PDB file of C-alpha atoms and ligand atoms in Angstrom:
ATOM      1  CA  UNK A   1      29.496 -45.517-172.545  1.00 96.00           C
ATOM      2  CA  UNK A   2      28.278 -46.763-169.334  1.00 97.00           C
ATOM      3  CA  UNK A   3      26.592 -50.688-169.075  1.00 98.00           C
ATOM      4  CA  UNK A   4      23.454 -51.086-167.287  1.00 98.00           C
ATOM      5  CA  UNK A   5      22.571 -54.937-166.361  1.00 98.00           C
ATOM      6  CA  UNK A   6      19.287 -54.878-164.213  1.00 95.00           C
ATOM      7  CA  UNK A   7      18.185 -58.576-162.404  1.00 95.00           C
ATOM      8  CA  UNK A   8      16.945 -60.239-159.368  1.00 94.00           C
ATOM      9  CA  UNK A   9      20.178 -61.862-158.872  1.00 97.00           C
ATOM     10  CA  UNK A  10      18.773 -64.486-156.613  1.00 97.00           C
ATOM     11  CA  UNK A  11      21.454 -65.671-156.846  1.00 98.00           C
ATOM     12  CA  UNK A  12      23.947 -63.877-159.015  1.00 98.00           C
ATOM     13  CA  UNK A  13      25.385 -66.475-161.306  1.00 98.00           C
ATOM     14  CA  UNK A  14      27.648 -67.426-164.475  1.00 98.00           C
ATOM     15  CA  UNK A  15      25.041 -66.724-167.005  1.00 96.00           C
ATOM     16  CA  UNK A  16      24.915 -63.284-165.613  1.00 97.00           C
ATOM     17  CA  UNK A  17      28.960 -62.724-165.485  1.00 97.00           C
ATOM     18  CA  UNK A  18      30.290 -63.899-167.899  1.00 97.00           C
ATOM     19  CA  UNK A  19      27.644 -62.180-170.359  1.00 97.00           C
ATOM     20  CA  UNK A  20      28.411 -58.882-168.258  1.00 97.00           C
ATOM     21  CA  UNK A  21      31.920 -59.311-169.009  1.00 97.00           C
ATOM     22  CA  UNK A  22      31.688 -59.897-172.716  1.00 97.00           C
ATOM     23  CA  UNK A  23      29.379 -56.892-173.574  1.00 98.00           C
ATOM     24  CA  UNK A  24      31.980 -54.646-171.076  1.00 98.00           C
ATOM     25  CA  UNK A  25      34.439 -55.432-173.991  1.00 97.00           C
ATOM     26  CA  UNK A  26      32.424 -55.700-176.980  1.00 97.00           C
ATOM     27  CA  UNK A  27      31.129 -52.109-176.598  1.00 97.00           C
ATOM     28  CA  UNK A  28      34.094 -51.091-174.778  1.00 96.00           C
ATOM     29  CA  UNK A  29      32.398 -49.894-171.640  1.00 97.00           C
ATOM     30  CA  UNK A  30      33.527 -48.139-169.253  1.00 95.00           C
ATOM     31  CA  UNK A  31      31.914 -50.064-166.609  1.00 96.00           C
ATOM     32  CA  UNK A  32      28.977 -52.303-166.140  1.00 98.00           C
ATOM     33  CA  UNK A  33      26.671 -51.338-163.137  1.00 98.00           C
ATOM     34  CA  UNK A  34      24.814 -54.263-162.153  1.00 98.00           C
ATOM     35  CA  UNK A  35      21.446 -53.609-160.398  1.00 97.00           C
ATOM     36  CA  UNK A  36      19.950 -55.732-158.539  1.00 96.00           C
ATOM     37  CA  UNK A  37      16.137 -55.244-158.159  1.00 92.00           C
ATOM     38  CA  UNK A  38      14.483 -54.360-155.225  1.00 87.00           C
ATOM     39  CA  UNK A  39      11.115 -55.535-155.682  1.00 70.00           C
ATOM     40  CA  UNK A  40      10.475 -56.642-159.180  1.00 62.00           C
ATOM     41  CA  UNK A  41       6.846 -55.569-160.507  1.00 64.00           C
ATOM     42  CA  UNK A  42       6.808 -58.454-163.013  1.00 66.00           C
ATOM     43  CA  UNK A  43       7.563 -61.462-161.247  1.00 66.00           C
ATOM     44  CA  UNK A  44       8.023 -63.541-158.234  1.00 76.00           C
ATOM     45  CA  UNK A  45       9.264 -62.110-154.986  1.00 81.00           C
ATOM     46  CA  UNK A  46      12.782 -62.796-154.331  1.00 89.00           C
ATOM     47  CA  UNK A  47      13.633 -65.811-152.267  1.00 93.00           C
ATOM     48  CA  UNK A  48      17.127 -64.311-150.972  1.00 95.00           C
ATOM     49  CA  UNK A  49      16.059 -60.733-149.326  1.00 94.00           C
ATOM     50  CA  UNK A  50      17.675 -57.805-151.042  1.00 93.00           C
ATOM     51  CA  UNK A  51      20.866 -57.003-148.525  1.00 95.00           C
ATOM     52  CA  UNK A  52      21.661 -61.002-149.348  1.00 97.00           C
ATOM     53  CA  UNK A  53      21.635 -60.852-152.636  1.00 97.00           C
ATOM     54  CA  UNK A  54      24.002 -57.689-152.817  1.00 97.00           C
ATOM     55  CA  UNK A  55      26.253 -59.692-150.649  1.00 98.00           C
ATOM     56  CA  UNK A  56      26.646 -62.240-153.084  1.00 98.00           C
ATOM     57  CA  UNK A  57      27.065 -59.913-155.670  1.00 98.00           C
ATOM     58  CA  UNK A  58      29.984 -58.300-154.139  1.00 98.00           C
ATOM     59  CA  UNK A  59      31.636 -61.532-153.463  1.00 98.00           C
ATOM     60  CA  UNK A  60      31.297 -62.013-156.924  1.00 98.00           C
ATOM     61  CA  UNK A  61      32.434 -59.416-158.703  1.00 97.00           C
ATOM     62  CA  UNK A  62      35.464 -58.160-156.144  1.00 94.00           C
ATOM     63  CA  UNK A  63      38.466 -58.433-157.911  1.00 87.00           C
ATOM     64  CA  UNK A  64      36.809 -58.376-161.504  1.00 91.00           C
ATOM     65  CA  UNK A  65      37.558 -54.339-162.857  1.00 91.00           C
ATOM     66  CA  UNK A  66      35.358 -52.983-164.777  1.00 94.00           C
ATOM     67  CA  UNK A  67      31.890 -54.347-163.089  1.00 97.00           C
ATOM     68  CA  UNK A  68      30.486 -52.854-160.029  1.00 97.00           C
ATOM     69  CA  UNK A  69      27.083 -52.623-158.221  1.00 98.00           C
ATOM     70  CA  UNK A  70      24.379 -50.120-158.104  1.00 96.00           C
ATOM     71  CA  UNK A  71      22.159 -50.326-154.893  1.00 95.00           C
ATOM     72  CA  UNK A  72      20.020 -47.075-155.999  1.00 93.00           C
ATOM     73  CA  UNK A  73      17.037 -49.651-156.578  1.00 92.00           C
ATOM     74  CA  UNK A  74      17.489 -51.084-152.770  1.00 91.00           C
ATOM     75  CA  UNK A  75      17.715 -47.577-151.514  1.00 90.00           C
ATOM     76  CA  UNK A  76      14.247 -46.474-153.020  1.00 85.00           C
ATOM     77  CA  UNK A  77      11.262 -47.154-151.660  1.00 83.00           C
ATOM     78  CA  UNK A  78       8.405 -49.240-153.765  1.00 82.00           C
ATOM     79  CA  UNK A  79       8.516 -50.947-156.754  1.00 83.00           C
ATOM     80  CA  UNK A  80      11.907 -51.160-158.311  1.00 83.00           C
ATOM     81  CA  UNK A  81      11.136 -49.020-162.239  1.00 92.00           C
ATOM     82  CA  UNK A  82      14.166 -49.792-164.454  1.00 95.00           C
ATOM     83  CA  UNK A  83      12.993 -46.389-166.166  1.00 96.00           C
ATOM     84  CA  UNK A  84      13.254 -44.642-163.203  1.00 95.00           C
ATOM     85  CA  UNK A  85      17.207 -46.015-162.053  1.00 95.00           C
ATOM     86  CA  UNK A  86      17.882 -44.776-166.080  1.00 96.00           C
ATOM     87  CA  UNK A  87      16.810 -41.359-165.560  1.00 95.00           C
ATOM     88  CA  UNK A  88      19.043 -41.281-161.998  1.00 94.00           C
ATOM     89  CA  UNK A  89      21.996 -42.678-163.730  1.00 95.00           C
ATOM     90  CA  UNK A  90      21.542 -39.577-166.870  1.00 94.00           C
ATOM     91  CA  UNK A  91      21.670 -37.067-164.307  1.00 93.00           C
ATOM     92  CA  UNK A  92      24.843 -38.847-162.631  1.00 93.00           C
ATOM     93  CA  UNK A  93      26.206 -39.687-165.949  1.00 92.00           C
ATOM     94  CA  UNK A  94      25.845 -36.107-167.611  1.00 89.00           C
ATOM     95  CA  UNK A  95      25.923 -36.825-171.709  1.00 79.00           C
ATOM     96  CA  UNK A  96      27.183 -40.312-171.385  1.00 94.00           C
ATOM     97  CA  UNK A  97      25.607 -42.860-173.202  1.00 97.00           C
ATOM     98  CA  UNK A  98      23.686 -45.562-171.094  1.00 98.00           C
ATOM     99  CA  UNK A  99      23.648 -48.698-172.545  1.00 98.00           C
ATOM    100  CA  UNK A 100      21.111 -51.039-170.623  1.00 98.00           C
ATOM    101  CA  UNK A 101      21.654 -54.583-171.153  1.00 98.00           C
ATOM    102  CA  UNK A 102      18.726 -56.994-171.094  1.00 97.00           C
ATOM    103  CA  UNK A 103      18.617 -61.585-172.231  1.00 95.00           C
ATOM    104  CA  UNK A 104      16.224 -62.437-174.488  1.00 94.00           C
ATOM    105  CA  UNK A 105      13.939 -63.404-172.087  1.00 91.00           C
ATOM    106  CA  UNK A 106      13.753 -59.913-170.808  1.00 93.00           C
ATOM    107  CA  UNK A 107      13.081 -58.627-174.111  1.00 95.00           C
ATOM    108  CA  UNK A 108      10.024 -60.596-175.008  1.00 93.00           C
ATOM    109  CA  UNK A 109       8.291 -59.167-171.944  1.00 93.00           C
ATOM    110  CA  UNK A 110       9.426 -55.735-172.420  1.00 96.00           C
ATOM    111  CA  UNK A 111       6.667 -54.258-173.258  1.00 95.00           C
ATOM    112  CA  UNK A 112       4.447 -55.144-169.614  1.00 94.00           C
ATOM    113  CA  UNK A 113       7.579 -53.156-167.826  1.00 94.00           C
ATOM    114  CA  UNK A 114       6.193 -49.433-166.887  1.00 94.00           C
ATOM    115  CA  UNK A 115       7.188 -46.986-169.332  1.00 96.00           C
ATOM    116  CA  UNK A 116       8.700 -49.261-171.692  1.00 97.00           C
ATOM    117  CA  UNK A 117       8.725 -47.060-174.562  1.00 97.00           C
ATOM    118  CA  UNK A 118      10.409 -43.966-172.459  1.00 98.00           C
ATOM    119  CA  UNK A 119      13.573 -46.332-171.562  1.00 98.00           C
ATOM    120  CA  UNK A 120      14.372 -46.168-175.225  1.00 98.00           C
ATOM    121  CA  UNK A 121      14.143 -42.013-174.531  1.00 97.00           C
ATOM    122  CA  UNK A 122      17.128 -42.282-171.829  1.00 97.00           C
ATOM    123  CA  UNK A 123      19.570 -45.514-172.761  1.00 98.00           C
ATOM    124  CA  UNK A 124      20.278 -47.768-176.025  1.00 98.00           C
ATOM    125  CA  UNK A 125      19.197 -50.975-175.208  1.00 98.00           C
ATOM    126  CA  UNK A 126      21.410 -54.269-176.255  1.00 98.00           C
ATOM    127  CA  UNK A 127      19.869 -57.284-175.794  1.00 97.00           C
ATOM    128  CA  UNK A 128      22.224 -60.088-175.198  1.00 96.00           C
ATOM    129  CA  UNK A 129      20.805 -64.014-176.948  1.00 85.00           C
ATOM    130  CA  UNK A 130      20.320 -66.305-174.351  1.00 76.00           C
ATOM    131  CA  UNK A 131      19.831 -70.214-175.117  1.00 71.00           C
ATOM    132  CA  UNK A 132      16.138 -71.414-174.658  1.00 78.00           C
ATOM    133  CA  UNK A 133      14.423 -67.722-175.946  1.00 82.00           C
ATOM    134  CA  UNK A 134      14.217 -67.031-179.195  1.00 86.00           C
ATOM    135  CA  UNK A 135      12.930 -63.553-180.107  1.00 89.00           C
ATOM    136  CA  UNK A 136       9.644 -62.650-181.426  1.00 83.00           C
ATOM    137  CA  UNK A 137       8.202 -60.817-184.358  1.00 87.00           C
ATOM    138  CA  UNK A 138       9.597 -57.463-183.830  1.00 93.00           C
ATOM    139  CA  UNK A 139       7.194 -54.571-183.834  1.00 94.00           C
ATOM    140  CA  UNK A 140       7.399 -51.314-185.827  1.00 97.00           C
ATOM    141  CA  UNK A 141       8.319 -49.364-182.361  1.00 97.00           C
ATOM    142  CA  UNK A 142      11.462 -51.588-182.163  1.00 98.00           C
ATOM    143  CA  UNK A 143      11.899 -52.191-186.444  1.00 97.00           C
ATOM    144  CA  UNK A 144      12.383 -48.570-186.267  1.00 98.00           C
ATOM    145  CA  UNK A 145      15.260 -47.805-183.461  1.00 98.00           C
ATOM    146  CA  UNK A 146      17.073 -51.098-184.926  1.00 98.00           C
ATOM    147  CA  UNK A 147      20.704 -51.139-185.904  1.00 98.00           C
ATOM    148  CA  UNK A 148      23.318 -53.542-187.233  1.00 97.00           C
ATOM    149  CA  UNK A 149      25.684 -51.258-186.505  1.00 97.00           C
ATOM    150  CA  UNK A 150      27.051 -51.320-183.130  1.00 95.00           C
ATOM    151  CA  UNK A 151      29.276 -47.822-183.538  1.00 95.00           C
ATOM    152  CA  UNK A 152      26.022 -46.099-183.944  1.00 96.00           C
ATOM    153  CA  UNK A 153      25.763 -46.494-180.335  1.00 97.00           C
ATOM    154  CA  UNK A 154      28.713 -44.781-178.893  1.00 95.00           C
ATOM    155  CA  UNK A 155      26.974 -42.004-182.161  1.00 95.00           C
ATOM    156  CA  UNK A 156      23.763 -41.095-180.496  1.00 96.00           C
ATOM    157  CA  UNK A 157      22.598 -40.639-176.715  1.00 95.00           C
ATOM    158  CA  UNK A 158      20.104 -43.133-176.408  1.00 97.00           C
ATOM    159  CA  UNK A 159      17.269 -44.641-178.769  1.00 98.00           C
ATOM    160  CA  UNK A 160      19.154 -47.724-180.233  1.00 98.00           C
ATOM    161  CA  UNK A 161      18.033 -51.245-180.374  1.00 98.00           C
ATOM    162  CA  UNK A 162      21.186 -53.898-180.795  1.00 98.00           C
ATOM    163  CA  UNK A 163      21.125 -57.810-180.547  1.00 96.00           C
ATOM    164  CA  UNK A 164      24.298 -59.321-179.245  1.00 96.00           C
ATOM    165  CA  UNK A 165      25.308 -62.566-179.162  1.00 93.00           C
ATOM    166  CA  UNK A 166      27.217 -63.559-175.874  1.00 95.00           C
ATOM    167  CA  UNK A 167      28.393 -66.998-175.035  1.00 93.00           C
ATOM    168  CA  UNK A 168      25.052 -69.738-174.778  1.00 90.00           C
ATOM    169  CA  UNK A 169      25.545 -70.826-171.054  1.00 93.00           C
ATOM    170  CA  UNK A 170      22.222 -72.268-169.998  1.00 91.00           C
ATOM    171  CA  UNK A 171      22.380 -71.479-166.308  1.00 95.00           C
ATOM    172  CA  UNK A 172      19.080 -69.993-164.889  1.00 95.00           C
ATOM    173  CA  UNK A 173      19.077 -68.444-161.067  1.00 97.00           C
ATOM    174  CA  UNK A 174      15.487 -70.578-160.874  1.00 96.00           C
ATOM    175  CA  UNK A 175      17.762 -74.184-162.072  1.00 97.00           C
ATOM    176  CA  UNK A 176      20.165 -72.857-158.489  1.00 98.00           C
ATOM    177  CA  UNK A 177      17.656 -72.732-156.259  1.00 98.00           C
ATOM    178  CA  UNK A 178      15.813 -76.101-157.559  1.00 98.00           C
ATOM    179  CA  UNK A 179      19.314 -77.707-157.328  1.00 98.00           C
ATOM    180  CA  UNK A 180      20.386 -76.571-153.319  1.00 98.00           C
ATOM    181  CA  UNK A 181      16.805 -77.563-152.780  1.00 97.00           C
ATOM    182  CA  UNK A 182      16.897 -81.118-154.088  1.00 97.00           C
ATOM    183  CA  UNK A 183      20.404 -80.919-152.413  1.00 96.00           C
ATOM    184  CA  UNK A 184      22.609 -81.205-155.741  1.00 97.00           C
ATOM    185  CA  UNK A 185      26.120 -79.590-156.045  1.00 98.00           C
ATOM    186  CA  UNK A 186      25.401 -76.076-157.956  1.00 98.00           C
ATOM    187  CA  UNK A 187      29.716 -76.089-158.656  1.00 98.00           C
ATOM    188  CA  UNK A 188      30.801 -73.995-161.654  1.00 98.00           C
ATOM    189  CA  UNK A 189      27.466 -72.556-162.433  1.00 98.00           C
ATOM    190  CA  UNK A 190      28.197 -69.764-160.002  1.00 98.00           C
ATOM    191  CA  UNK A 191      31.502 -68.505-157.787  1.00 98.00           C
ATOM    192  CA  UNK A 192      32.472 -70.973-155.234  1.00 98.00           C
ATOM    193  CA  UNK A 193      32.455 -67.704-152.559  1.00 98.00           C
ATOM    194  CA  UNK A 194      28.729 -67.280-153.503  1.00 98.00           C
ATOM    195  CA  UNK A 195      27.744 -71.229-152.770  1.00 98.00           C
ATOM    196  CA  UNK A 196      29.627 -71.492-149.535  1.00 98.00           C
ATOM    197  CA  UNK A 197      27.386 -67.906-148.663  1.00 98.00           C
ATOM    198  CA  UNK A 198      24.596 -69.800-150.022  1.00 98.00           C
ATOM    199  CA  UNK A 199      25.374 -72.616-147.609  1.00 98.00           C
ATOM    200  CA  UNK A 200      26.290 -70.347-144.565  1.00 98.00           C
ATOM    201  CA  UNK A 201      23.244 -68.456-144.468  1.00 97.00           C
ATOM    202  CA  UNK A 202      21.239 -71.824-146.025  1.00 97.00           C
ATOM    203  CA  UNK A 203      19.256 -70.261-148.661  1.00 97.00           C
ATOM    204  CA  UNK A 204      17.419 -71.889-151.106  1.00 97.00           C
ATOM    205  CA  UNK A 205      16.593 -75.129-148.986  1.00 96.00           C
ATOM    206  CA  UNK A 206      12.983 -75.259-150.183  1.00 84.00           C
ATOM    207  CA  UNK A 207      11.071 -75.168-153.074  1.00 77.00           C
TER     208      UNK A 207
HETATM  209  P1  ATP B   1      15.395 -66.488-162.572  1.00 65.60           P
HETATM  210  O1  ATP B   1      15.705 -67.876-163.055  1.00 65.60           O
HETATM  211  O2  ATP B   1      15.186 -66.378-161.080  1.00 65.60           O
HETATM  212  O3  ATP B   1      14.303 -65.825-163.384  1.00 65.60           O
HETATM  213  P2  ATP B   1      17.660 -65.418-164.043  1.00 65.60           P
HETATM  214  O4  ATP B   1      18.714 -66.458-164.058  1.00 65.60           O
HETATM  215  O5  ATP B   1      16.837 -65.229-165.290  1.00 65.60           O
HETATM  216  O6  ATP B   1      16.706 -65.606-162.786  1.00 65.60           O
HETATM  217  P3  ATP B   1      17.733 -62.585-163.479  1.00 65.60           P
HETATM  218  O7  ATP B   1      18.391 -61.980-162.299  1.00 65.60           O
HETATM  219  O8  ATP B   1      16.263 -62.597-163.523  1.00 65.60           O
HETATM  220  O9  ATP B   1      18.351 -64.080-163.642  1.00 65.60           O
HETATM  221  O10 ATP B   1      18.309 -61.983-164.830  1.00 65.60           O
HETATM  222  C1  ATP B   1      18.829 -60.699-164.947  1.00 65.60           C
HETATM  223  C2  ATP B   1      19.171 -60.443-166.406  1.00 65.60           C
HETATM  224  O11 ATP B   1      20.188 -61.349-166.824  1.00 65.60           O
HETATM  225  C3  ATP B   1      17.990 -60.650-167.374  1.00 65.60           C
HETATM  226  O12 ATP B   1      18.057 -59.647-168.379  1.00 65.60           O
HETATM  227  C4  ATP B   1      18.261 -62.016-167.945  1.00 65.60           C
HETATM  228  O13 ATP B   1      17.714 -62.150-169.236  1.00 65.60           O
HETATM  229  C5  ATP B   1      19.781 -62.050-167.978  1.00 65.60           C
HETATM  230  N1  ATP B   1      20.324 -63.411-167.896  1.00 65.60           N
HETATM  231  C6  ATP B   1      20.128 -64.285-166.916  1.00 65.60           C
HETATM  232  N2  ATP B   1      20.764 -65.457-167.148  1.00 65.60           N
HETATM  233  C7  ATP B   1      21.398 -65.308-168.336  1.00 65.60           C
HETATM  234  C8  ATP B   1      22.217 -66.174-169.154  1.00 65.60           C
HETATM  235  N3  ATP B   1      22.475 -67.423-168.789  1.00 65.60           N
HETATM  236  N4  ATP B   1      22.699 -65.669-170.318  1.00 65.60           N
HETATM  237  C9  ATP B   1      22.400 -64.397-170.704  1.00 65.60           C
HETATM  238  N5  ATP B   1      21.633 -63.546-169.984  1.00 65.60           N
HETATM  239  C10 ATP B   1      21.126 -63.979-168.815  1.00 65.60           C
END
């Protein structure tokens, strides 16, 4: 099974890594493909521009097997359509599994992301608890594709809905940028090679 882990990555940090790392083992993926979004239709422009933040997310994953980065949404032109990088990675995957990885947070706006109901059609989706979200009532559409059972993923293409619980770090890419900007040390919520980038190419100076 292959990991999918979509975000803005603005910047890449612990919360992100650490979670992508536990899942890789937990479900015994393959890999992890993180993706970082090229223009999210759901929320706030990116502050760092897309070529930055896959800079920083190469500094932080080099040396880490086992994750690696998927430009396809930086390569495509328009909005970036999580449904449409799953149906890229099928073809490239063959019969594969797909396993797209989303935090709570994601989850409880799901449904607003285009074609929610047709990501379900190409990859399971795990979502992994993050501290501050707690889910809401779940709806028949997602009672129904539910499973305690995390071996039924590697069982069936796609169609699964899993909750995971992955270590509660309460790091937020939004709680970065307000740090650098009120000019408080951001140490060990991210890699030290992706502050000192931060620093070089002074991101994140302003509100
Ligand atoms: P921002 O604060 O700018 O909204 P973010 O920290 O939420 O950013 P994103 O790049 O938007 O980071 O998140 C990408 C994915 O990672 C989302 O599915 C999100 O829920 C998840 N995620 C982010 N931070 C954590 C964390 N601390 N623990 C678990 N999952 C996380």
């Amino acid at each position: 099974m292959i990991g999918i882990f979509g975000g803005t990555f603005d910047p890449v940090h612990y919360g992100h890594l650490r979670s992508a790392l536990e899942v890789k083992d937990i479900f015994g993926l393959r890999e992890v493909r993180l993706v970082p979004s090229a223009q999210p239709p759901h929320r706030q422009q990116p502050v760092a521009t897309a070529l930055m933040r896959l800079d920083m997310l190469q500094l932080a994953i080099e040396h880490q097997p086992g994750l690696c980065i998927d430009a396809c949404e930086l390569e495509r032109a328009g909005p970036s359509y999580m449904v449409d990088t799953l149906k890229l990675l099928q073809l490239e995957f063959n019969a594969e599994p797909l396993v797209l990885f989303i935090g709570s947070d994601a989850f409880n706006q799901l449904t607003t992301w285009y074609q929610w109901q047709q990501l379900f059609d190409t990859a399971h989706v795990v979502v992994m608890t993050r501290p501050g979200y707690k889910i809401e009532q779940l709806d028949t559409f997602f009672t129904a594709r539910l499973t305690n059972d995390r071996t039924e993923l590697a069982q069936n293409s796609a169609g699964k809905l899993y909750f995971q619980q992955v270590s509660q770090l309460d790091i937020s890419a939004t709680s970065i940028r307000n740090m650098i900007a009120e000019q408080q040390n951001p140490g060990f919520l991210l890699p030290d090679k992706v502050i000192a980038y931060i620093r070089q190419h002074q991101l994140y100076l302003r509100h």
